[in-house]
Amino acid sequence: MNLFRSRVSSSIVSTMGEEQGSSASASTATSSSRAKTRSTWPSILRWIPTSTDHVIGAEKRLFSLVKTPYVVEQVNIGSGPPGSKTRWFRSKSDEPRFINTVTFQSKEDSPTLVMVHGYGASQGFFFRNFDALASRFKIIAIDQLGWGGSSRPDFTCKSTEETEAWFIDSFEEWRKAKNLSNFILLGHSFGGYVAAKYALKHPEHVKQLILVGSAGFSSESDSKSEWLAQFRATWKGAILNHLWESNFTPQKVVRGLGPWGPGLVRRYTTARFGAYSTGVVLAEEESKLLTDYVYHTLAAKASGELCLKFIFSFGAYARKPLLQSASEWKVPTTFIYGFEDWMSYEGAQQARQHMKVPCEIIRVPQGGHFVFIDNPTAFHSAVFYACRMYISPNLETEHLPEGLTLA
């Protein structure tokens, strides 16, 4: 099976490299030629030492840590939403776009669990979880449009509505292409926001939501955001707010540092998942491979990352909070938060008061915002418990695993 996995992955690397190279090309022949010239330069001669091939190669190396056989595929979602005059919003290219998709081998009749990453991440961030979850589910992980190894169209959305549609509609086209329905949808952070918005629009396809450290429930009007107004009044706050509204993303810093970008990412990953980890620190090989993967996914062409200012205002407050739609919820939902998560679970508690569907909130010890990396074992237990009626129908009243708490 490992040989099969290697061959499939290798063929996909070649196919995807050609597709993304063309999708990233500019609209004129001159700029296309220049882009092709740049892509052929050795990494050492490029200011930003990355490329599509680097992203795919880094993903493959990171997945060498995963034991479960898997298949990588590029799922064609077309050049834009059906019936729309726009091309994944105002992109000048009419070429089809692709969603990087990884499907793991599973037992027959296992329920399908689709995993959606958060902002500044990609599906490889779940590398510590695939083996355990694949023992109970058919796992399908994706890179959202404009992220990771998926196509990166020009991002020219001009509003919150268009930006939400970019992610929701592209996910729906992916679902159609995969012929999926009646699946469990798990989203982390910004991916939780997208998953919830998708389930609100297409509840007929999702049988359960699992929102991990989900963003998007609170707004600036919340009483707890008073500190933000005070901070904005300072010169530091004014500068940071201006940068936010100018859509200055963290990825731009990484690109701007050029050949020093990998060093910055290395310092972040070794600190966040090492010295400052709230749970199980990364082993040396895990840290090395994750760092390499994170750098190349961040430094690649800007696309989906530019959603930031349209979805959230400064301070990560949602412009269209999910709390406002809680009464319209039609899908049973489980929230999972690490004890040390900076994203507060209180927004989920408020939303639950307005929901008319089953809802539970699970808190995981020794876990921060990346609870699935910090404490993978407890995280897996939380997911299994959340889906107990699908994986253990005779144990619907199974007790909450030790260490987890309900909020």
Short mmCIF file of C-alpha atoms in Angstrom, two decimals:
data_model
loop_
_atom_site.label_atom_id
_atom_site.label_comp_id
_atom_site.label_asym_id
_atom_site.label_seq_id
_atom_site.Cartn_x
_atom_site.Cartn_y
_atom_site.Cartn_z
CA MET A 1 0.00 0.00 0.00
CA ASN A 2 2.89 2.38 0.69
CA LEU A 3 4.14 1.81 -2.85
CA PHE A 4 0.64 2.56 -4.15
CA ARG A 5 0.50 5.71 -2.06
CA SER A 6 3.87 6.88 -3.33
CA ARG A 7 2.95 6.32 -6.96
CA VAL A 8 -0.39 8.08 -6.66
CA SER A 9 1.17 11.04 -4.87
CA SER A 10 3.97 11.34 -7.40
CA SER A 11 1.59 11.42 -10.34
CA ILE A 12 -0.55 14.01 -8.66
CA VAL A 13 2.47 16.24 -8.01
CA SER A 14 3.19 16.38 -11.72
CA THR A 15 -0.42 17.02 -12.72
CA MET A 16 -0.98 19.62 -10.08
CA GLY A 17 2.23 21.46 -10.80
CA GLU A 18 1.11 21.96 -14.40
CA GLU A 19 -2.40 23.06 -13.38
CA GLN A 20 -1.38 25.55 -10.73
CA GLY A 21 1.44 26.90 -12.82
CA SER A 22 -1.10 27.82 -15.49
CA SER A 23 -3.72 29.13 -13.05
CA ALA A 24 -1.20 31.45 -11.44
CA SER A 25 -0.19 32.93 -14.82
CA ALA A 26 -1.09 36.53 -15.59
CA SER A 27 -3.52 37.51 -18.28
CA THR A 28 -1.00 38.74 -20.85
CA ALA A 29 1.50 36.73 -22.84
CA THR A 30 4.38 38.85 -21.58
CA SER A 31 3.63 38.37 -17.90
CA SER A 32 2.97 34.67 -18.52
CA SER A 33 6.41 34.31 -20.06
CA ARG A 34 8.03 36.12 -17.15
CA ALA A 35 6.21 33.89 -14.64
CA LYS A 36 7.42 30.80 -16.47
CA THR A 37 10.98 32.12 -16.45
CA ARG A 38 10.84 32.78 -12.72
CA SER A 39 9.48 29.30 -12.01
CA THR A 40 12.46 27.69 -13.72
CA TRP A 41 15.04 29.53 -11.64
CA PRO A 42 16.80 27.47 -8.97
CA SER A 43 15.41 28.18 -5.49
CA ILE A 44 18.68 29.76 -4.41
CA LEU A 45 18.28 32.46 -7.08
CA ARG A 46 14.66 33.34 -6.20
CA TRP A 47 13.81 35.97 -3.58
CA ILE A 48 10.93 33.79 -2.37
CA PRO A 49 12.33 30.23 -2.40
CA THR A 50 9.09 28.38 -3.09
CA SER A 51 6.92 27.12 -5.93
CA THR A 52 3.97 24.84 -6.56
CA ASP A 53 6.31 21.87 -6.68
CA HIS A 54 7.72 22.89 -3.29
CA VAL A 55 4.21 22.98 -1.75
CA ILE A 56 3.35 19.51 -3.05
CA GLY A 57 6.75 18.12 -2.13
CA ALA A 58 6.48 19.48 1.42
CA GLU A 59 3.02 17.95 1.77
CA LYS A 60 4.28 14.56 0.63
CA ARG A 61 7.20 14.68 3.08
CA LEU A 62 4.89 15.64 5.97
CA PHE A 63 2.54 12.80 5.09
CA SER A 64 5.41 10.34 5.37
CA LEU A 65 4.57 10.49 9.09
CA VAL A 66 1.08 9.10 8.38
CA LYS A 67 0.77 5.31 8.31
CA THR A 68 -2.72 5.00 6.83
CA PRO A 69 -2.71 4.58 3.01
CA TYR A 70 -4.17 7.57 1.19
CA VAL A 71 -4.90 8.92 -2.27
CA VAL A 72 -4.28 12.50 -3.37
CA GLU A 73 -6.41 13.98 -6.13
CA GLN A 74 -7.07 17.34 -7.72
CA VAL A 75 -10.85 17.73 -7.87
CA ASN A 76 -11.99 19.94 -10.76
CA ILE A 77 -14.53 22.56 -9.63
CA GLY A 78 -14.70 24.45 -12.92
CA SER A 79 -13.86 28.09 -13.50
CA GLY A 80 -16.68 29.59 -11.48
CA PRO A 81 -20.07 28.98 -9.86
CA PRO A 82 -22.66 27.58 -12.32
CA GLY A 83 -24.79 30.33 -13.79
CA SER A 84 -22.45 33.04 -12.57
CA LYS A 85 -20.85 35.58 -14.89
CA THR A 86 -17.85 35.77 -12.60
CA ARG A 87 -14.85 33.42 -12.54
CA TRP A 88 -14.28 32.59 -8.87
CA PHE A 89 -14.79 36.06 -8.37
CA ARG A 90 -13.62 38.31 -11.17
CA SER A 91 -10.51 36.26 -11.88
CA LYS A 92 -9.38 37.03 -15.42
CA SER A 93 -8.67 33.38 -16.12
CA ASP A 94 -11.32 31.02 -17.46
CA GLU A 95 -9.25 27.96 -16.64
CA PRO A 96 -10.76 25.34 -14.34
CA ARG A 97 -9.80 25.36 -10.67
CA PHE A 98 -8.90 22.40 -8.50
CA ILE A 99 -9.28 21.50 -4.83
CA ASN A 100 -6.39 19.51 -3.36
CA THR A 101 -8.05 16.50 -1.73
CA VAL A 102 -6.67 13.64 0.37
CA THR A 103 -8.77 10.54 1.06
CA PHE A 104 -7.63 7.95 3.58
CA GLN A 105 -8.27 4.24 3.45
CA SER A 106 -11.03 3.19 5.83
CA LYS A 107 -13.25 0.32 6.78
CA GLU A 108 -16.23 -0.32 4.57
CA ASP A 109 -19.38 1.57 5.58
CA SER A 110 -17.45 3.96 7.82
CA PRO A 111 -19.16 7.38 8.13
CA THR A 112 -17.52 10.11 6.06
CA LEU A 113 -15.75 12.90 7.93
CA VAL A 114 -14.69 15.92 5.84
CA MET A 115 -12.00 18.08 7.46
CA VAL A 116 -11.54 21.78 6.67
CA HIS A 117 -8.49 23.73 7.85
CA GLY A 118 -8.35 27.23 9.28
CA TYR A 119 -6.82 30.55 8.23
CA GLY A 120 -3.10 30.45 7.44
CA ALA A 121 -3.19 26.65 7.49
CA SER A 122 -3.82 23.73 5.13
CA GLN A 123 -5.05 20.17 5.50
CA GLY A 124 -1.59 18.94 6.45
CA PHE A 125 -2.02 20.53 9.88
CA PHE A 126 -4.15 17.49 10.75
CA PHE A 127 -1.20 15.12 10.20
CA ARG A 128 -1.30 13.98 13.83
CA ASN A 129 -4.95 13.00 13.55
CA PHE A 130 -5.39 11.10 10.31
CA ASP A 131 -4.32 7.66 11.55
CA ALA A 132 -6.53 7.65 14.65
CA LEU A 133 -9.59 9.15 12.97
CA ALA A 134 -9.27 6.86 9.94
CA SER A 135 -9.84 3.91 12.29
CA ARG A 136 -13.48 5.03 12.68
CA PHE A 137 -14.21 7.28 9.70
CA LYS A 138 -13.64 7.66 5.99
CA ILE A 139 -11.45 10.75 6.24
CA ILE A 140 -11.40 13.31 3.44
CA ALA A 141 -9.28 16.42 4.02
CA ILE A 142 -9.15 19.38 1.65
CA ASP A 143 -7.25 22.58 1.03
CA GLN A 144 -9.80 25.33 0.59
CA LEU A 145 -9.75 27.28 -2.68
CA GLY A 146 -6.79 29.65 -2.61
CA TRP A 147 -4.89 27.70 0.06
CA GLY A 148 -2.28 24.97 0.32
CA GLY A 149 -2.04 22.79 -2.75
CA SER A 150 -5.36 23.93 -4.26
CA SER A 151 -5.65 26.41 -7.12
CA ARG A 152 -4.91 30.00 -6.17
CA PRO A 153 -7.05 32.27 -8.37
CA ASP A 154 -6.66 36.04 -8.19
CA PHE A 155 -8.66 37.17 -5.17
CA THR A 156 -10.72 40.22 -6.11
CA CYS A 157 -13.76 39.92 -3.84
CA LYS A 158 -15.08 43.28 -2.75
CA SER A 159 -17.49 42.43 0.05
CA THR A 160 -18.21 40.04 2.89
CA GLU A 161 -20.97 38.40 0.85
CA GLU A 162 -18.71 37.74 -2.12
CA THR A 163 -15.94 36.46 0.11
CA GLU A 164 -18.22 34.01 1.90
CA ALA A 165 -19.51 32.82 -1.47
CA TRP A 166 -15.92 32.24 -2.67
CA PHE A 167 -15.48 29.54 -0.02
CA ILE A 168 -19.04 28.22 0.28
CA ASP A 169 -19.69 27.88 -3.44
CA SER A 170 -16.29 26.37 -4.23
CA PHE A 171 -16.85 23.81 -1.44
CA GLU A 172 -20.28 22.99 -2.85
CA GLU A 173 -18.84 22.44 -6.34
CA TRP A 174 -16.22 20.18 -4.76
CA ARG A 175 -18.97 18.23 -2.97
CA LYS A 176 -20.86 17.76 -6.24
CA ALA A 177 -17.71 16.58 -8.02
CA LYS A 178 -17.09 14.05 -5.23
CA ASN A 179 -20.77 13.05 -5.16
CA LEU A 180 -20.89 13.35 -1.38
CA SER A 181 -23.89 13.69 0.89
CA ASN A 182 -24.88 12.89 4.45
CA PHE A 183 -21.36 13.52 5.77
CA ILE A 184 -19.93 14.87 9.02
CA LEU A 185 -18.26 18.24 8.48
CA LEU A 186 -15.39 19.31 10.75
CA GLY A 187 -13.92 22.79 10.50
CA HIS A 188 -11.16 24.44 12.50
CA SER A 189 -11.07 28.17 13.34
CA PHE A 190 -11.85 30.05 10.10
CA GLY A 191 -12.63 26.64 8.60
CA GLY A 192 -15.27 26.30 11.32
CA TYR A 193 -16.79 29.58 10.18
CA VAL A 194 -16.87 28.34 6.57
CA ALA A 195 -18.28 24.95 7.62
CA ALA A 196 -21.06 26.59 9.64
CA LYS A 197 -21.94 29.00 6.82
CA TYR A 198 -21.99 26.09 4.37
CA ALA A 199 -24.28 24.06 6.64
CA LEU A 200 -26.63 27.02 6.94
CA LYS A 201 -26.92 27.20 3.15
CA HIS A 202 -26.82 23.46 2.38
CA PRO A 203 -28.05 21.65 5.52
CA GLU A 204 -29.39 18.73 3.48
CA HIS A 205 -25.87 17.42 2.86
CA VAL A 206 -24.44 17.64 6.41
CA LYS A 207 -25.60 15.28 9.15
CA GLN A 208 -23.40 16.76 11.85
CA LEU A 209 -21.10 19.73 12.38
CA ILE A 210 -17.96 19.62 14.50
CA LEU A 211 -16.56 23.11 15.01
CA VAL A 212 -13.07 23.14 16.52
CA GLY A 213 -11.98 26.43 18.06
CA SER A 214 -14.42 28.05 15.67
CA ALA A 215 -14.07 31.71 14.79
CA GLY A 216 -16.89 34.02 13.87
CA PHE A 217 -19.35 33.97 16.75
CA SER A 218 -18.56 37.32 18.34
CA SER A 219 -18.77 40.84 16.91
CA GLU A 220 -17.36 44.24 17.77
CA SER A 221 -20.66 45.18 19.37
CA ASP A 222 -19.97 42.70 22.18
CA SER A 223 -19.36 44.33 25.52
CA LYS A 224 -16.03 42.53 25.83
CA SER A 225 -14.70 44.37 22.78
CA GLU A 226 -14.43 47.66 24.67
CA TRP A 227 -10.70 47.10 25.00
CA LEU A 228 -10.44 47.21 21.21
CA ALA A 229 -11.83 50.74 20.98
CA GLN A 230 -9.39 51.85 23.64
CA PHE A 231 -6.48 50.18 21.87
CA ARG A 232 -7.43 51.71 18.52
CA ALA A 233 -7.18 55.13 20.14
CA THR A 234 -3.45 54.57 20.71
CA TRP A 235 -0.91 55.15 17.94
CA LYS A 236 0.01 51.47 17.89
CA GLY A 237 -3.61 50.47 17.60
CA ALA A 238 -4.20 52.99 14.81
CA ILE A 239 -1.28 51.59 12.80
CA LEU A 240 -2.33 47.97 13.27
CA ASN A 241 -5.94 48.77 12.40
CA HIS A 242 -4.77 50.55 9.22
CA LEU A 243 -2.67 47.55 8.23
CA TRP A 244 -5.64 45.25 8.82
CA GLU A 245 -8.01 47.34 6.72
CA SER A 246 -5.30 47.51 4.02
CA ASN A 247 -5.37 43.69 3.94
CA PHE A 248 -1.79 43.38 5.11
CA THR A 249 -1.59 39.67 5.95
CA PRO A 250 1.01 37.72 7.96
CA GLN A 251 1.87 35.88 4.75
CA LYS A 252 3.09 39.14 3.22
CA VAL A 253 5.68 39.39 5.98
CA VAL A 254 6.92 35.88 5.18
CA ARG A 255 7.17 36.70 1.47
CA GLY A 256 8.76 40.07 2.13
CA LEU A 257 11.60 38.46 4.06
CA GLY A 258 12.50 36.41 1.00
CA PRO A 259 15.23 33.86 1.80
CA TRP A 260 14.92 34.76 5.51
CA GLY A 261 11.24 33.73 5.53
CA PRO A 262 11.89 30.06 6.35
CA GLY A 263 13.84 31.13 9.42
CA LEU A 264 10.92 33.20 10.71
CA VAL A 265 8.50 30.30 10.22
CA ARG A 266 10.93 27.93 11.93
CA ARG A 267 11.10 30.16 14.99
CA TYR A 268 7.31 30.30 15.13
CA THR A 269 6.67 26.56 14.82
CA THR A 270 9.42 25.56 17.25
CA ALA A 271 8.07 28.04 19.79
CA ARG A 272 4.32 27.45 19.32
CA PHE A 273 4.53 23.65 19.14
CA GLY A 274 7.63 23.31 21.28
CA ALA A 275 8.64 25.66 24.11
CA TYR A 276 5.19 27.25 24.36
CA SER A 277 3.12 24.19 23.60
CA THR A 278 0.22 23.56 25.97
CA GLY A 279 0.37 19.82 25.38
CA VAL A 280 2.46 17.19 23.59
CA VAL A 281 5.41 18.92 21.91
CA LEU A 282 6.39 18.00 18.38
CA ALA A 283 9.17 15.49 17.91
CA GLU A 284 12.22 16.79 16.05
CA GLU A 285 11.20 15.19 12.74
CA GLU A 286 7.60 16.39 13.10
CA SER A 287 8.79 19.94 13.76
CA LYS A 288 11.15 19.90 10.80
CA LEU A 289 8.58 18.60 8.33
CA LEU A 290 5.74 20.80 9.59
CA THR A 291 7.96 23.89 9.43
CA ASP A 292 8.89 23.15 5.84
CA TYR A 293 5.24 22.58 4.92
CA VAL A 294 4.00 25.72 6.68
CA TYR A 295 6.61 27.91 5.00
CA HIS A 296 5.79 26.81 1.46
CA THR A 297 2.01 27.06 1.96
CA LEU A 298 2.38 30.59 3.40
CA ALA A 299 4.88 31.89 0.86
CA ALA A 300 3.02 30.68 -2.24
CA LYS A 301 0.88 33.06 -4.30
CA ALA A 302 -1.56 35.19 -2.28
CA SER A 303 -5.16 34.15 -2.86
CA GLY A 304 -7.53 32.85 -0.18
CA GLU A 305 -5.58 34.65 2.56
CA LEU A 306 -6.92 37.98 1.29
CA CYS A 307 -10.34 37.12 2.71
CA LEU A 308 -9.23 38.32 6.14
CA LYS A 309 -10.48 41.92 6.23
CA PHE A 310 -13.79 41.05 4.56
CA ILE A 311 -14.72 38.30 7.03
CA PHE A 312 -13.29 39.81 10.21
CA SER A 313 -12.72 43.30 11.53
CA PHE A 314 -9.57 44.14 13.48
CA GLY A 315 -9.42 41.93 16.56
CA ALA A 316 -10.84 38.90 14.70
CA TYR A 317 -14.47 39.96 15.25
CA ALA A 318 -16.82 38.63 12.58
CA ARG A 319 -18.47 41.17 10.31
CA LYS A 320 -21.45 38.78 9.98
CA PRO A 321 -21.36 36.85 13.28
CA LEU A 322 -22.65 33.29 13.35
CA LEU A 323 -24.47 34.15 16.56
CA GLN A 324 -26.97 36.11 14.47
CA SER A 325 -27.86 32.93 12.55
CA ALA A 326 -28.01 30.55 15.51
CA SER A 327 -31.80 30.31 15.44
CA GLU A 328 -31.61 29.17 11.79
CA TRP A 329 -29.29 26.24 12.58
CA LYS A 330 -30.56 22.96 11.13
CA VAL A 331 -27.63 20.61 11.76
CA PRO A 332 -26.71 19.01 15.13
CA THR A 333 -23.46 20.61 16.27
CA THR A 334 -20.58 19.83 18.58
CA PHE A 335 -18.08 22.52 19.54
CA ILE A 336 -14.59 21.51 20.65
CA TYR A 337 -12.28 23.99 22.38
CA GLY A 338 -8.94 23.56 24.09
CA PHE A 339 -8.74 24.79 27.67
CA GLU A 340 -6.05 27.27 26.58
CA ASP A 341 -7.70 28.34 23.32
CA TRP A 342 -7.57 32.12 22.83
CA MET A 343 -10.82 31.77 20.88
CA SER A 344 -13.47 31.89 23.60
CA TYR A 345 -16.08 29.15 23.85
CA GLU A 346 -18.53 31.64 25.37
CA GLY A 347 -19.73 32.64 21.91
CA ALA A 348 -20.73 29.01 21.33
CA GLN A 349 -22.58 29.01 24.66
CA GLN A 350 -24.56 32.08 23.61
CA ALA A 351 -25.35 30.53 20.22
CA ARG A 352 -26.56 27.33 21.85
CA GLN A 353 -29.26 29.28 23.69
CA HIS A 354 -30.84 30.15 20.33
CA MET A 355 -30.31 26.84 18.52
CA LYS A 356 -33.22 24.48 17.92
CA VAL A 357 -30.98 21.46 17.23
CA PRO A 358 -28.86 19.30 19.55
CA CYS A 359 -25.69 21.12 20.57
CA GLU A 360 -22.87 20.31 22.97
CA ILE A 361 -19.61 22.03 23.84
CA ILE A 362 -16.58 19.89 24.74
CA ARG A 363 -13.44 21.32 26.31
CA VAL A 364 -10.13 19.51 25.94
CA PRO A 365 -7.32 19.80 28.54
CA GLN A 366 -3.75 20.72 27.58
CA GLY A 367 -4.91 22.18 24.31
CA GLY A 368 -4.71 25.62 22.75
CA HIS A 369 -6.14 26.87 19.47
CA PHE A 370 -4.45 23.98 17.65
CA VAL A 371 -5.90 21.49 20.12
CA PHE A 372 -5.63 18.64 17.58
CA ILE A 373 -1.83 19.12 17.52
CA ASP A 374 -1.41 19.98 21.22
CA ASN A 375 -3.35 17.02 22.62
CA PRO A 376 -4.24 14.68 19.76
CA THR A 377 -5.32 11.76 21.94
CA ALA A 378 -7.88 13.79 23.88
CA PHE A 379 -9.00 15.51 20.68
CA HIS A 380 -9.68 12.15 19.05
CA SER A 381 -11.69 11.10 22.09
CA ALA A 382 -13.75 14.28 21.78
CA VAL A 383 -14.47 13.62 18.09
CA PHE A 384 -15.40 9.98 18.77
CA TYR A 385 -17.71 11.07 21.57
CA ALA A 386 -19.31 13.74 19.38
CA CYS A 387 -20.02 11.12 16.70
CA ARG A 388 -20.90 8.26 19.02
CA MET A 389 -24.33 7.73 17.45
CA TYR A 390 -22.68 7.10 14.05
CA ILE A 391 -19.67 5.00 15.05
CA SER A 392 -21.17 3.24 18.10
CA PRO A 393 -24.95 3.31 17.64
CA ASN A 394 -25.44 1.00 20.60
CA LEU A 395 -23.48 3.34 22.85
CA GLU A 396 -25.30 6.63 22.32
CA THR A 397 -25.23 7.25 26.05
CA GLU A 398 -21.52 6.50 26.32
CA HIS A 399 -19.95 8.47 29.15
CA LEU A 400 -17.76 11.46 28.38
CA PRO A 401 -14.12 10.28 28.19
CA GLU A 402 -11.97 11.06 31.20
CA GLY A 403 -10.33 14.48 31.10
CA LEU A 404 -12.90 16.07 28.80
CA THR A 405 -15.51 18.42 30.18
CA LEU A 406 -18.85 19.71 28.90
CA ALA A 407 -19.44 23.45 29.01
#
